[in-house]
Coordinates of C-alpha atoms in Angstrom, one line a residue:
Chain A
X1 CA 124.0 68.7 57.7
X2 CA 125.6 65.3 58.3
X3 CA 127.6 66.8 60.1
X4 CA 125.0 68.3 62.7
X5 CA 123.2 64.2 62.5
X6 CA 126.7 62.7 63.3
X7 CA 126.9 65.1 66.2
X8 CA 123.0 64.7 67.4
X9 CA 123.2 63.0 71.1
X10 CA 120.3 61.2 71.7
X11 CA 121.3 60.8 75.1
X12 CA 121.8 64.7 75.2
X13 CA 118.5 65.2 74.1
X14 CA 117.0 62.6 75.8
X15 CA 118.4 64.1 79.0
X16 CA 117.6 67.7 78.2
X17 CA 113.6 66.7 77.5
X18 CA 113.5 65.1 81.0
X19 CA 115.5 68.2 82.8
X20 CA 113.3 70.3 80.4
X21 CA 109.7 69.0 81.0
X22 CA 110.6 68.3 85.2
X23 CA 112.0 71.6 85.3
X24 CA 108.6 73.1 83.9
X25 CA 105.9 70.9 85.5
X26 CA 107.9 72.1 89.3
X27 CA 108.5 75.7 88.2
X28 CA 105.1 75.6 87.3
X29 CA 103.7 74.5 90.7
X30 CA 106.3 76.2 92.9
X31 CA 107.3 78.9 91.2
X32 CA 105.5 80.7 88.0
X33 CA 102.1 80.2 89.3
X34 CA 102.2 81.9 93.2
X35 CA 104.5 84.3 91.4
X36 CA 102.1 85.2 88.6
X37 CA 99.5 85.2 90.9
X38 CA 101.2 87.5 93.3
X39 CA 101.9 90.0 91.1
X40 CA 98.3 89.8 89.4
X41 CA 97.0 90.2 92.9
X42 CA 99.1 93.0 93.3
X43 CA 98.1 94.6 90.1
X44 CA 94.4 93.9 90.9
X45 CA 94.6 95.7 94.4
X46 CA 97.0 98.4 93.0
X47 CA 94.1 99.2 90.3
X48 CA 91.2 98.8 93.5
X49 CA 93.3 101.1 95.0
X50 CA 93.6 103.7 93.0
X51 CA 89.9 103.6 91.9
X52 CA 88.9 103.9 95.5
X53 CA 90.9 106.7 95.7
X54 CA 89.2 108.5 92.9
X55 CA 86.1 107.5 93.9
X56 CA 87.0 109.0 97.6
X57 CA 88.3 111.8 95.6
X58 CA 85.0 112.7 93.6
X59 CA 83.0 111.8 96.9
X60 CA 85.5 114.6 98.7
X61 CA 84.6 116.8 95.4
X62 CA 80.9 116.3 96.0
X63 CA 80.8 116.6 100.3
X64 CA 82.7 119.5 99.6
X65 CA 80.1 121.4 97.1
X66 CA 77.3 119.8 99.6
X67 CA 79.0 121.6 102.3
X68 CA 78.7 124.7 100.5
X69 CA 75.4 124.5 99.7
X70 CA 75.0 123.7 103.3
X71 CA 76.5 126.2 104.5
X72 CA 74.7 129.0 102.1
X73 CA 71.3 127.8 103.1
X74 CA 72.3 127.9 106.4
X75 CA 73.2 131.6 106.3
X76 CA 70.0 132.2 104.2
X77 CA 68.0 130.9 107.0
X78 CA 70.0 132.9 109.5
X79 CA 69.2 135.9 107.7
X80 CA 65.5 135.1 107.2
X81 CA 65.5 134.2 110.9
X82 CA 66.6 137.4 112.1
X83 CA 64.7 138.6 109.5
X84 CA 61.3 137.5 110.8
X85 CA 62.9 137.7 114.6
X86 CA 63.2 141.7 113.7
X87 CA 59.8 141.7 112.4
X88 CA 57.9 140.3 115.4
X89 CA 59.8 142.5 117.9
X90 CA 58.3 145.5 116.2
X91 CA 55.1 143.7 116.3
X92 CA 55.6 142.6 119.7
X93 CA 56.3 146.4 120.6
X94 CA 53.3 147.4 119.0
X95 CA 51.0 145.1 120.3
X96 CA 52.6 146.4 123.5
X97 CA 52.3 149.8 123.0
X98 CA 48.7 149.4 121.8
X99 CA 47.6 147.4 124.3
X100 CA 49.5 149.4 127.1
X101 CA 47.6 152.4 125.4
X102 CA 43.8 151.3 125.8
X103 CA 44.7 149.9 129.5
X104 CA 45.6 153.4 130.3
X105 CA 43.0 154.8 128.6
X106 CA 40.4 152.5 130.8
X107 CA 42.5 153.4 134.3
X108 CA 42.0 157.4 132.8
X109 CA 38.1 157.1 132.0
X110 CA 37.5 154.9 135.2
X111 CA 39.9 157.4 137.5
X112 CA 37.7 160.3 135.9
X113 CA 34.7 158.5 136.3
X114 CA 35.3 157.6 139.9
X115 CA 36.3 161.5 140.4
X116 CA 33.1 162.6 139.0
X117 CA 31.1 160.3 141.6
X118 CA 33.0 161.6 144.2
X119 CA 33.1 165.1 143.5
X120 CA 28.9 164.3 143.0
X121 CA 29.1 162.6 146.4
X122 CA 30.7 165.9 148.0
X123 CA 29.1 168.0 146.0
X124 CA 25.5 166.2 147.6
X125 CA 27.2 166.2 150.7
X126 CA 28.0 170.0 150.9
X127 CA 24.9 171.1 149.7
X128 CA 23.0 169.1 152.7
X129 CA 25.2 170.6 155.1
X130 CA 25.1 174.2 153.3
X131 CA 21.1 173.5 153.5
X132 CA 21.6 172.0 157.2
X133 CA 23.7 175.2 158.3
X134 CA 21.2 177.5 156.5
X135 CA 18.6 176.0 157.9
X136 CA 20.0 176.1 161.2
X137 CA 21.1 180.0 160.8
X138 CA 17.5 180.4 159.6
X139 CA 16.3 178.9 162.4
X140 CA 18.5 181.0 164.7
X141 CA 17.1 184.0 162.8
X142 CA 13.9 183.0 162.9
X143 CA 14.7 182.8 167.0
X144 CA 15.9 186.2 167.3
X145 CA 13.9 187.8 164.9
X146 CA 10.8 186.3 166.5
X147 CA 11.7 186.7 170.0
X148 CA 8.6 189.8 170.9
X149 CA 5.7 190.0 169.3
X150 CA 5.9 193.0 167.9
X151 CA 8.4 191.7 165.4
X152 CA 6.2 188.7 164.5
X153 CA 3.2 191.1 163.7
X154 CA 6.1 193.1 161.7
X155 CA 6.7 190.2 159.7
X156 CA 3.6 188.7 159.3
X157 CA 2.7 192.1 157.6
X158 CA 5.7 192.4 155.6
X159 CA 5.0 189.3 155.1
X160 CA 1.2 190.1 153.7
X161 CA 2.5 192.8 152.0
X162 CA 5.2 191.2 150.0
X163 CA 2.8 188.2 148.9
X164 CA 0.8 190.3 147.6
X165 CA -2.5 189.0 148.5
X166 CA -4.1 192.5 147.9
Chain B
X1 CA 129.7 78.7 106.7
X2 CA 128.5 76.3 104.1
X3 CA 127.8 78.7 101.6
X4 CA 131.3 80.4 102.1
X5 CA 133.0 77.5 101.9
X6 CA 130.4 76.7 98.7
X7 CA 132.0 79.9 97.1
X8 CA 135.5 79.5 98.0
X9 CA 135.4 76.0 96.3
X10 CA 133.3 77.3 93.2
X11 CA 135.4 80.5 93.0
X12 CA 139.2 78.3 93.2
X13 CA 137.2 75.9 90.9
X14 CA 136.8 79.1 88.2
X15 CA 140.2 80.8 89.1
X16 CA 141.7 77.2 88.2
X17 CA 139.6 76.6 85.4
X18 CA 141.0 79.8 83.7
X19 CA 144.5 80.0 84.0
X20 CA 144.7 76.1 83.2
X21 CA 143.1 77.0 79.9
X22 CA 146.4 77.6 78.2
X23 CA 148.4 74.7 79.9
X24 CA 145.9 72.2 77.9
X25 CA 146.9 74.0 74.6
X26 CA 150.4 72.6 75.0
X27 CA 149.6 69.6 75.9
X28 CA 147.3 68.1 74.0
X29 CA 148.8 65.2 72.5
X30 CA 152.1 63.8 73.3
X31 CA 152.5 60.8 70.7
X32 CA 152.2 62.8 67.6
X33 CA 153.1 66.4 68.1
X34 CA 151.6 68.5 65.9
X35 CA 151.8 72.5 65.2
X36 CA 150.3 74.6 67.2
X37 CA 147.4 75.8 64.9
X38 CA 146.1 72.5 64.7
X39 CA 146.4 71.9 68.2
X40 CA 144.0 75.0 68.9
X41 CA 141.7 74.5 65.9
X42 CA 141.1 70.5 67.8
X43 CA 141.3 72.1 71.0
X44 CA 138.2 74.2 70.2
X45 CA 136.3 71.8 68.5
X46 CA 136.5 69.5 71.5
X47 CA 135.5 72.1 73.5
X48 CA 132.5 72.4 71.1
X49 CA 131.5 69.0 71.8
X50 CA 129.8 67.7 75.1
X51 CA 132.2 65.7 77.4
X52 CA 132.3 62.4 79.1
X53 CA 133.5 63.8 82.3
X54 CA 133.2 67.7 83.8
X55 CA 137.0 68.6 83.0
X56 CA 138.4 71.6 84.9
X57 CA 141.9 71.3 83.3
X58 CA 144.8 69.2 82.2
X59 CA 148.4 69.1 82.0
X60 CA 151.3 66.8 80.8
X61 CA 153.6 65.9 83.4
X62 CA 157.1 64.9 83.4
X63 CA 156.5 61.7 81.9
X64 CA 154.7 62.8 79.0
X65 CA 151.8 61.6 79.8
X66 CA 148.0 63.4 80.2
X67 CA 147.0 64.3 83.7
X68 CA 143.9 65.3 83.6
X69 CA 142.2 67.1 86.8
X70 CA 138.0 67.6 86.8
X71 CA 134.8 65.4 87.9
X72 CA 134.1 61.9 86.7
X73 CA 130.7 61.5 85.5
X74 CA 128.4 58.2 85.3
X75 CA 128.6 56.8 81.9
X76 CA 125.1 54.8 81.2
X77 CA 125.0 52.8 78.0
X78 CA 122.2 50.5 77.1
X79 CA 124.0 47.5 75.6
X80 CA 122.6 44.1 75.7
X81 CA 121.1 45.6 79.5
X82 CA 122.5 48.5 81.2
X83 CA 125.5 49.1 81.4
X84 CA 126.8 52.1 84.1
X85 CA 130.4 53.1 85.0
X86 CA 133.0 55.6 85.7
X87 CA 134.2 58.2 83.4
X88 CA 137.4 57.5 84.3
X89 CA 137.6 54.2 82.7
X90 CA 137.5 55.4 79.7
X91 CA 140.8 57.4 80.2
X92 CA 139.7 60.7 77.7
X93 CA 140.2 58.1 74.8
X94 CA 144.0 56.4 75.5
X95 CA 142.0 53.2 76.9
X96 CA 139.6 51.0 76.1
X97 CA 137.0 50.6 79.2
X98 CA 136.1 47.1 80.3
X99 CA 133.1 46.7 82.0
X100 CA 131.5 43.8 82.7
X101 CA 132.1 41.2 79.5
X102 CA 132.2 44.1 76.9
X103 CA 134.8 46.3 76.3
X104 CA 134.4 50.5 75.0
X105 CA 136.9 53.1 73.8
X106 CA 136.2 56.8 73.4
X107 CA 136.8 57.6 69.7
X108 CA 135.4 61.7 68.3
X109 CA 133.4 62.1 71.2
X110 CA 131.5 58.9 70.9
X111 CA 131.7 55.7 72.5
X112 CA 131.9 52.3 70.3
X113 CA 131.9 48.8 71.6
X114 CA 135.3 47.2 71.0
X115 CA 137.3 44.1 70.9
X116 CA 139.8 43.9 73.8
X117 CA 142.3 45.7 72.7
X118 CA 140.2 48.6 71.3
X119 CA 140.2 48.1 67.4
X120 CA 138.0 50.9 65.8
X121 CA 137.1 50.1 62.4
X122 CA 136.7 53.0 59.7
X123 CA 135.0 53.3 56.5
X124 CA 136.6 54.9 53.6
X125 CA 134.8 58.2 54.6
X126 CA 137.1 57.6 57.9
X127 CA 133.8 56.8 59.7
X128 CA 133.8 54.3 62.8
X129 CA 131.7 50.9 61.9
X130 CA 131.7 49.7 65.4
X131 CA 128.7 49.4 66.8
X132 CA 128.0 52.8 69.1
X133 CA 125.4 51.4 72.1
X134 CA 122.5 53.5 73.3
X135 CA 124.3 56.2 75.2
X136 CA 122.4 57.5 77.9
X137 CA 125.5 59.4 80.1
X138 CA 125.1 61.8 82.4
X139 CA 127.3 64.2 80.3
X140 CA 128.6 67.4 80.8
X141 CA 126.4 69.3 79.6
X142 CA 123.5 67.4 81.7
X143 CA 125.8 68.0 84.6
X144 CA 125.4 71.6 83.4
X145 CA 121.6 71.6 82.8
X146 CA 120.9 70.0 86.1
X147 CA 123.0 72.7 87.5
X148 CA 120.8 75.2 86.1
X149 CA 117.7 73.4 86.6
X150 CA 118.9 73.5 90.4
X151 CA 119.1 77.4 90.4
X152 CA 116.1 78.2 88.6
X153 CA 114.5 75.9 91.1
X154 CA 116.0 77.4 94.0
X155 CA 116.0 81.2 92.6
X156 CA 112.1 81.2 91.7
X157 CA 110.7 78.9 93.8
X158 CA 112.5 81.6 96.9
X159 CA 111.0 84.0 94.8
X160 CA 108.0 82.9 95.2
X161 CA 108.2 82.5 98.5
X162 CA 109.0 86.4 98.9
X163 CA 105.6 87.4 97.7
X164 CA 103.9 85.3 100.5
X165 CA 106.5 86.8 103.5
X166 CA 106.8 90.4 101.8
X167 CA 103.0 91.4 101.5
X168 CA 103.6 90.8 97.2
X169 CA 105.9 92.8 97.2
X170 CA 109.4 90.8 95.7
X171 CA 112.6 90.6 97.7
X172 CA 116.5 90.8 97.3
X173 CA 117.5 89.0 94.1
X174 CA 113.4 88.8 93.0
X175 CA 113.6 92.8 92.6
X176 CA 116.4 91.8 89.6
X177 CA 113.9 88.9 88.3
X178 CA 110.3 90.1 88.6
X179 CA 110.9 92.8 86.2
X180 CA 112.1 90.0 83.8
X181 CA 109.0 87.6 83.9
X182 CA 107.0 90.9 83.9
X183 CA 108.5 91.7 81.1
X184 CA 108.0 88.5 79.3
X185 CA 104.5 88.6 80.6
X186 CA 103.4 92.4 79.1
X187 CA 105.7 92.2 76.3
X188 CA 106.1 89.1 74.9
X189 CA 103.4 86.6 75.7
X190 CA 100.4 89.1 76.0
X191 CA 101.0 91.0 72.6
X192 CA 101.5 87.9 70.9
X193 CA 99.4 85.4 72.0
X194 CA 96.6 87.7 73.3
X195 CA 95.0 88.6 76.6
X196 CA 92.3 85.6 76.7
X197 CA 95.1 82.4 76.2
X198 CA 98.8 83.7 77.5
X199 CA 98.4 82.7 80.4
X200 CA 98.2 78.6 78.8
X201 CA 101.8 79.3 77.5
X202 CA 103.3 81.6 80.3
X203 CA 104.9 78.3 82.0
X204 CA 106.9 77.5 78.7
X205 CA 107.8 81.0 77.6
X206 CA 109.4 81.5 81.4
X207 CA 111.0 78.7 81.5
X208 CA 112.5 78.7 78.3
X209 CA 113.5 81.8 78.5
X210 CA 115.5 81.6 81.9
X211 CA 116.6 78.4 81.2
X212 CA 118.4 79.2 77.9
X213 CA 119.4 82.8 79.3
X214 CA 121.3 81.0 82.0
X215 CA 122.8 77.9 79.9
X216 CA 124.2 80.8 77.5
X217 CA 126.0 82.9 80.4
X218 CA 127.5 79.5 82.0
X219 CA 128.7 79.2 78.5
X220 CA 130.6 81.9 79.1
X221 CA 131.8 81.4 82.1
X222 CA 135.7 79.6 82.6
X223 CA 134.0 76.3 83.0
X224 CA 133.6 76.2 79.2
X225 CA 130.4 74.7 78.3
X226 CA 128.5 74.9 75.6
X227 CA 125.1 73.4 76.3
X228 CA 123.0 75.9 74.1
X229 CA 125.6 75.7 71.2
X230 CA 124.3 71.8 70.8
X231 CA 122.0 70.6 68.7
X232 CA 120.1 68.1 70.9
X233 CA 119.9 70.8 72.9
X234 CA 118.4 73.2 70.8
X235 CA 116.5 70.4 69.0
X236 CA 114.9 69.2 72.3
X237 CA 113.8 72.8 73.0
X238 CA 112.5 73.7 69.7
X239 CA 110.3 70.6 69.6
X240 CA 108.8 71.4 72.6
X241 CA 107.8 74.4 70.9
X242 CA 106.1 72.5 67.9
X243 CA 104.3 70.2 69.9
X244 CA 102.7 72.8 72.0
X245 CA 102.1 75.2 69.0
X246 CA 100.3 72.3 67.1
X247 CA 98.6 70.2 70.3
X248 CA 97.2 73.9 71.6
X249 CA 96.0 74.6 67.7
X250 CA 92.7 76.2 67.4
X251 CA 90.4 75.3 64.4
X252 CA 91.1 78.3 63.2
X253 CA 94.8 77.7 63.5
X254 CA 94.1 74.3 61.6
X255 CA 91.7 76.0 58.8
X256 CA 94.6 78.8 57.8
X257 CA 96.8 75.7 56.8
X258 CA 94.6 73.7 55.0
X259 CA 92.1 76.3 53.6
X260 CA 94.1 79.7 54.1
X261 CA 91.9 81.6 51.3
X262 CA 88.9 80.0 52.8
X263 CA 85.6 81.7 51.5
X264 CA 87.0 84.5 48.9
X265 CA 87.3 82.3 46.1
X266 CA 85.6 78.9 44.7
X267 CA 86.3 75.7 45.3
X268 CA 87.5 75.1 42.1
X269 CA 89.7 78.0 41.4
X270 CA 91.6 77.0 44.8
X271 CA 93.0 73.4 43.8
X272 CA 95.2 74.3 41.7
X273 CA 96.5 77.3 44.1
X274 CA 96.4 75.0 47.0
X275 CA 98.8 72.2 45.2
X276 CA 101.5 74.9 45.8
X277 CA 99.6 76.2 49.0
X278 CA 99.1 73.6 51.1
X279 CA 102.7 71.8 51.0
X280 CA 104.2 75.5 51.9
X281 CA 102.2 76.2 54.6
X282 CA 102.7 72.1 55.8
X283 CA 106.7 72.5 55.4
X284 CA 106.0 76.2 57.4
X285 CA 104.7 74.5 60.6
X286 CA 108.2 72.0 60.6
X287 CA 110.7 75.4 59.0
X288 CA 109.4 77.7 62.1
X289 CA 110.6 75.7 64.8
X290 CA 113.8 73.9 63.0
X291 CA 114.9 78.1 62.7
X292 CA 114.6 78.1 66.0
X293 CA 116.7 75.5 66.6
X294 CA 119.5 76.2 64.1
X295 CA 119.6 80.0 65.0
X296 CA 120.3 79.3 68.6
X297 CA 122.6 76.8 68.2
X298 CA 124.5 78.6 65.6
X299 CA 124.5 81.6 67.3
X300 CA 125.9 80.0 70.2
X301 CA 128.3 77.8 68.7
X302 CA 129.8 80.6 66.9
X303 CA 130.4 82.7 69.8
X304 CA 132.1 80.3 70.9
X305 CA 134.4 79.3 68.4
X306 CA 134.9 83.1 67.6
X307 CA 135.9 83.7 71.2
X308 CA 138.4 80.7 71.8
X309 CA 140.0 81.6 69.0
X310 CA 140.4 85.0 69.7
X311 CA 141.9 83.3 72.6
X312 CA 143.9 81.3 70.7
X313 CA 145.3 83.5 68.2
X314 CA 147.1 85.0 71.9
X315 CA 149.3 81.9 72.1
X316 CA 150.0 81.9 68.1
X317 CA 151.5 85.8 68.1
X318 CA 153.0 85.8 71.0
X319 CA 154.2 89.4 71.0
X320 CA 153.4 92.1 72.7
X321 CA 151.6 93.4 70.1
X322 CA 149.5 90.9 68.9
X323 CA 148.6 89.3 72.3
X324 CA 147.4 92.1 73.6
X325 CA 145.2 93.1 70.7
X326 CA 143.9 89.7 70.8
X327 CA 143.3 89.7 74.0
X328 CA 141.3 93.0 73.6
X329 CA 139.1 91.6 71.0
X330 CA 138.3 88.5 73.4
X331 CA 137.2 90.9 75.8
X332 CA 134.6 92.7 73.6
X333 CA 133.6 89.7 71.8
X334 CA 133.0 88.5 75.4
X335 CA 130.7 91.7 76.3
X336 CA 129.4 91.2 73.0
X337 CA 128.3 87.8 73.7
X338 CA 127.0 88.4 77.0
X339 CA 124.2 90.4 75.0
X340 CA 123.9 87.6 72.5
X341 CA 123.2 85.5 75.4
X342 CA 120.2 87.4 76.5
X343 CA 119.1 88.1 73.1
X344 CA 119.5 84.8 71.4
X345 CA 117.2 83.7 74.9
X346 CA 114.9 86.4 74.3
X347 CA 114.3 85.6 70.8
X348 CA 113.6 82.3 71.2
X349 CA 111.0 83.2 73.7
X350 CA 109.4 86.2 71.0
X351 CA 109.5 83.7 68.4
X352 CA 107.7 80.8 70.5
X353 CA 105.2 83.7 71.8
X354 CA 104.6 84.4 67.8
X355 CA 104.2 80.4 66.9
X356 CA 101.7 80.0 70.0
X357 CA 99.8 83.4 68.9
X358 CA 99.1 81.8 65.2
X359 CA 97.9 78.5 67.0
X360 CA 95.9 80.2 69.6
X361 CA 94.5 82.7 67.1
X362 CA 90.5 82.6 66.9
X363 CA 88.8 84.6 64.2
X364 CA 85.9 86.5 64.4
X365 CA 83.2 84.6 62.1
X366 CA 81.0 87.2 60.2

């Protein structure tokens, strides 16, 4: 011990407090502070970083099942669309048919009406020139048969004789 | 250019300071010659010691006489008004300096103010009576801490720098060092001292920890100095650590030591238990950082002396058995020591973490 007080430097120490304290008031400003610093900005980022990345990974996780579910009702629709698309064709086609049906119909009846007022109109038309030409063959009869008298007294008795005003 | 040159000049400066080593053993003292053990046991215990000048090496040339090759150093003494000159007048102890009207001599390591012929007075106990003036000399081993206050400046500060120029990521030698103050960071301060108040103490615990890391491997180096292995050293360190452990004190911190069974007993059942108590856990916040200060330094002045006379023992066999061998176990103390280094660093830093965590500590009151 006296030893270690007889070998005590105060000028050592004195020396070594100065180095000592200068040393860590300048390492302080220029040194451990940017660097501790640094490396905590480093560390902060690092840890942003990789929580961004998760959250970008459970956001991928989620666009993707979205996606899906997208995708599934899309097809559902599809399939009701074509669904209902296959539907009103048929009921287009029946409509069409029905419709095309009754307008034919009409056309028929009004064709077949249209024949029977002709065939009436011919029929009226024949019947006066069947009662014209009879009439003029009776007349021409009538002519010949009547040309002497004889023949008219003939008739006019047959004539008598057939009314039977007796 | 510069910095090639810089490492020629450091590297010739090592390369020199290593093969001289030996040449000093020899030539130690040419007045009185003395055997060879006890010319290595004095070589090491000066090497122990801090030093007036930074000496690479020494010889003893044809005369006889001490040639001794290394940096002068400013001596500053406060005698009386300052008083500032060269190392070299103090010729390593052979002659007394004169400097202005006073004269000095270099006696153990210490300088005395002398007559003018350089009388040294000593008690029975062989101690010097002269009077020793305030000694404030830029020694070796401020030479030394400068040095390493230089790099840690330069090496963090460019560290730093990298972050701001490399998008936070670190750069060339920062890839060795950011692992280190992370380290420190997750490991030491934070489990410690606690999430909410490291960050108060970070500053110390880095610096510390660096700054005795490095003074322990240029222990190790040729250049032979033993900053760490020096009490003031360690002393000034460790107080650091007290002061900022009791200045940063919580009330809890302050209520453990003078009530530390606080509410589970009455007030007077704890007198008489806090007679003994209190004095204990007093003398605990002075024992924690004097361990500190005594492990370190211990542990680094015994590496030291362990390894120089490993050294040593090479010149005292001198066969090719024993040299060898010796020189074997120098090598693996040496690895051995470069561990010590970091760990004798990194538990200073751990236990000044723990000493901050008890004064930073806040309780939960129920």
């Amino acid at each position: 011990m006296e030893k270690l007080i007889s070998e005590f430097s105060i000028g050592l120490f004195f020396w070594q407090s100065m180095i000592f304290i200068g040393l860590l008031f300048l390492l302080r400003k220029y040194a451990w502070g940017p660097i501790l610093s640094a490396v905590n900005q480093r560390e902060t980022s690092i840890k942003d970083a990789l929580a961004s990345a998760e959250a970008a990974r459970t956001e991928m996780e989620s666009l993707q099942s979205d996606n899906q579910r997208i995708l599934k009702e899309a097809r559902a629709e599809k399939e009701a669309l074509l669904k209902e698309a296959h539907s009103t064709r048929a009921d287009l086609i029946n409509t069409a048919k029905e419709e095309a049906q009754a307008e034919a119909d009409k056309i028929l009846t009004q064709v077949q009406e249209a024949i029977q007022n002709e065939k009436r109109a011919a029929i009226n038309e024949l019947r006066e020139q069947v009662g014209s030409i009879a009439m003029d063959i009776a007349e021409k009869v009538l002519q010949k048969e009547l040309e002497n008298k004889d023949k008219q007294v003939q008739l006019i008795d047959q004539l008598i004789q057939d009314s039977d005003l007796k | 250019m510069p910095s090639a040159l810089n490492k020629f000049i450091l590297f010739s400066v090592l390369l020199a300071a290593l093969f001289s080593a030996p040449h000093n053993l020899y030539a130690k003292d040419s007045e009185t010659p003395k055997d060879l053990k006890t010319e290595i046991k004095e070589y090491i215990s000066h090497h122990l010691e801090d030093a007036y000048d930074f000496r690479l090496f020494s010889y003893t040339n044809d005369q006889g006489k001490h040639v001794y090759i290394g940096i002068p150093l400013p001596v500053i003494l406060w005698d009386e008004g300052l008083q500032t000159f060269s190392s070299t007048k103090l010729h390593h102890g052979e002659e007394v300096a004169h400097v202005g009207s006073n004269y000095y001599k270099l006696e153990h390591g210490k300088i005395y103010k002398t007559d003018e012929v350089g009388t040294i007075n000593y008690d029975e106990s062989h101690h010097a009576t002269n009077i020793a003036p305030l000694d404030l000399s830029i020694t070796k081993g401020v030479v030394s801490m400068l040095l390493i206050a230089f790099l840690m400046f330069w090496l963090f500060t460019s560290l730093a720098k990298t972050y701001a120029a490399n998008g936070g990521v670190p750069a060339g030698v920062g890839r060795f060092f950011e692992p280190i103050v992370l380290y420190i960071r997750d490991d030491i301060a934070r489990p410690n001292i606690g999430e909410k108040k490291y960050m108060k103490y970070m500053n110390f615990l880095l610096t510390v920890f660096f700054f005795v890391w490095f003074l322990n491997l240029l222990g190790l180096t040729p250049l032979g100095v033993n900053v760490t292995g020096n009490i003031a050293v360690t002393f000034g360190l460790a107080l650091l650590t007290f002061l900022i452990t009791n200045f940063t004190g919580t009330k809890d911190y302050w209520l453990h030591l003078f009530d530390p069974l606080g509410s589970s007993m009455k007030w007077y059942a704890k007198i008489p238990l806090y007679i003994i108590l209190i004095p204990i856990e007093v003398l605990g916040i002075f024992i924690k950082p004097f361990s500190l200060l005594i492990r370190l330094y211990a542990n680094m002045q015994a590496g030291h002396i362990v390894l120089m006379s490993l050294i040593g023992l090479m010149f005292i066999f001198k066969s090719w058995l024993g040299s060898p061998l010796s020189f074997g176990l120098a090598f693996a103390i040496s690895l051995i020591e470069l561990l010590v280094a970091l760990l004798q660093a990194y538990i200073f830093t751990m236990l000044s973490a723990l000493y901050f965590g008890f004064a930073a500590e806040e309780h939960e009151h129920h």
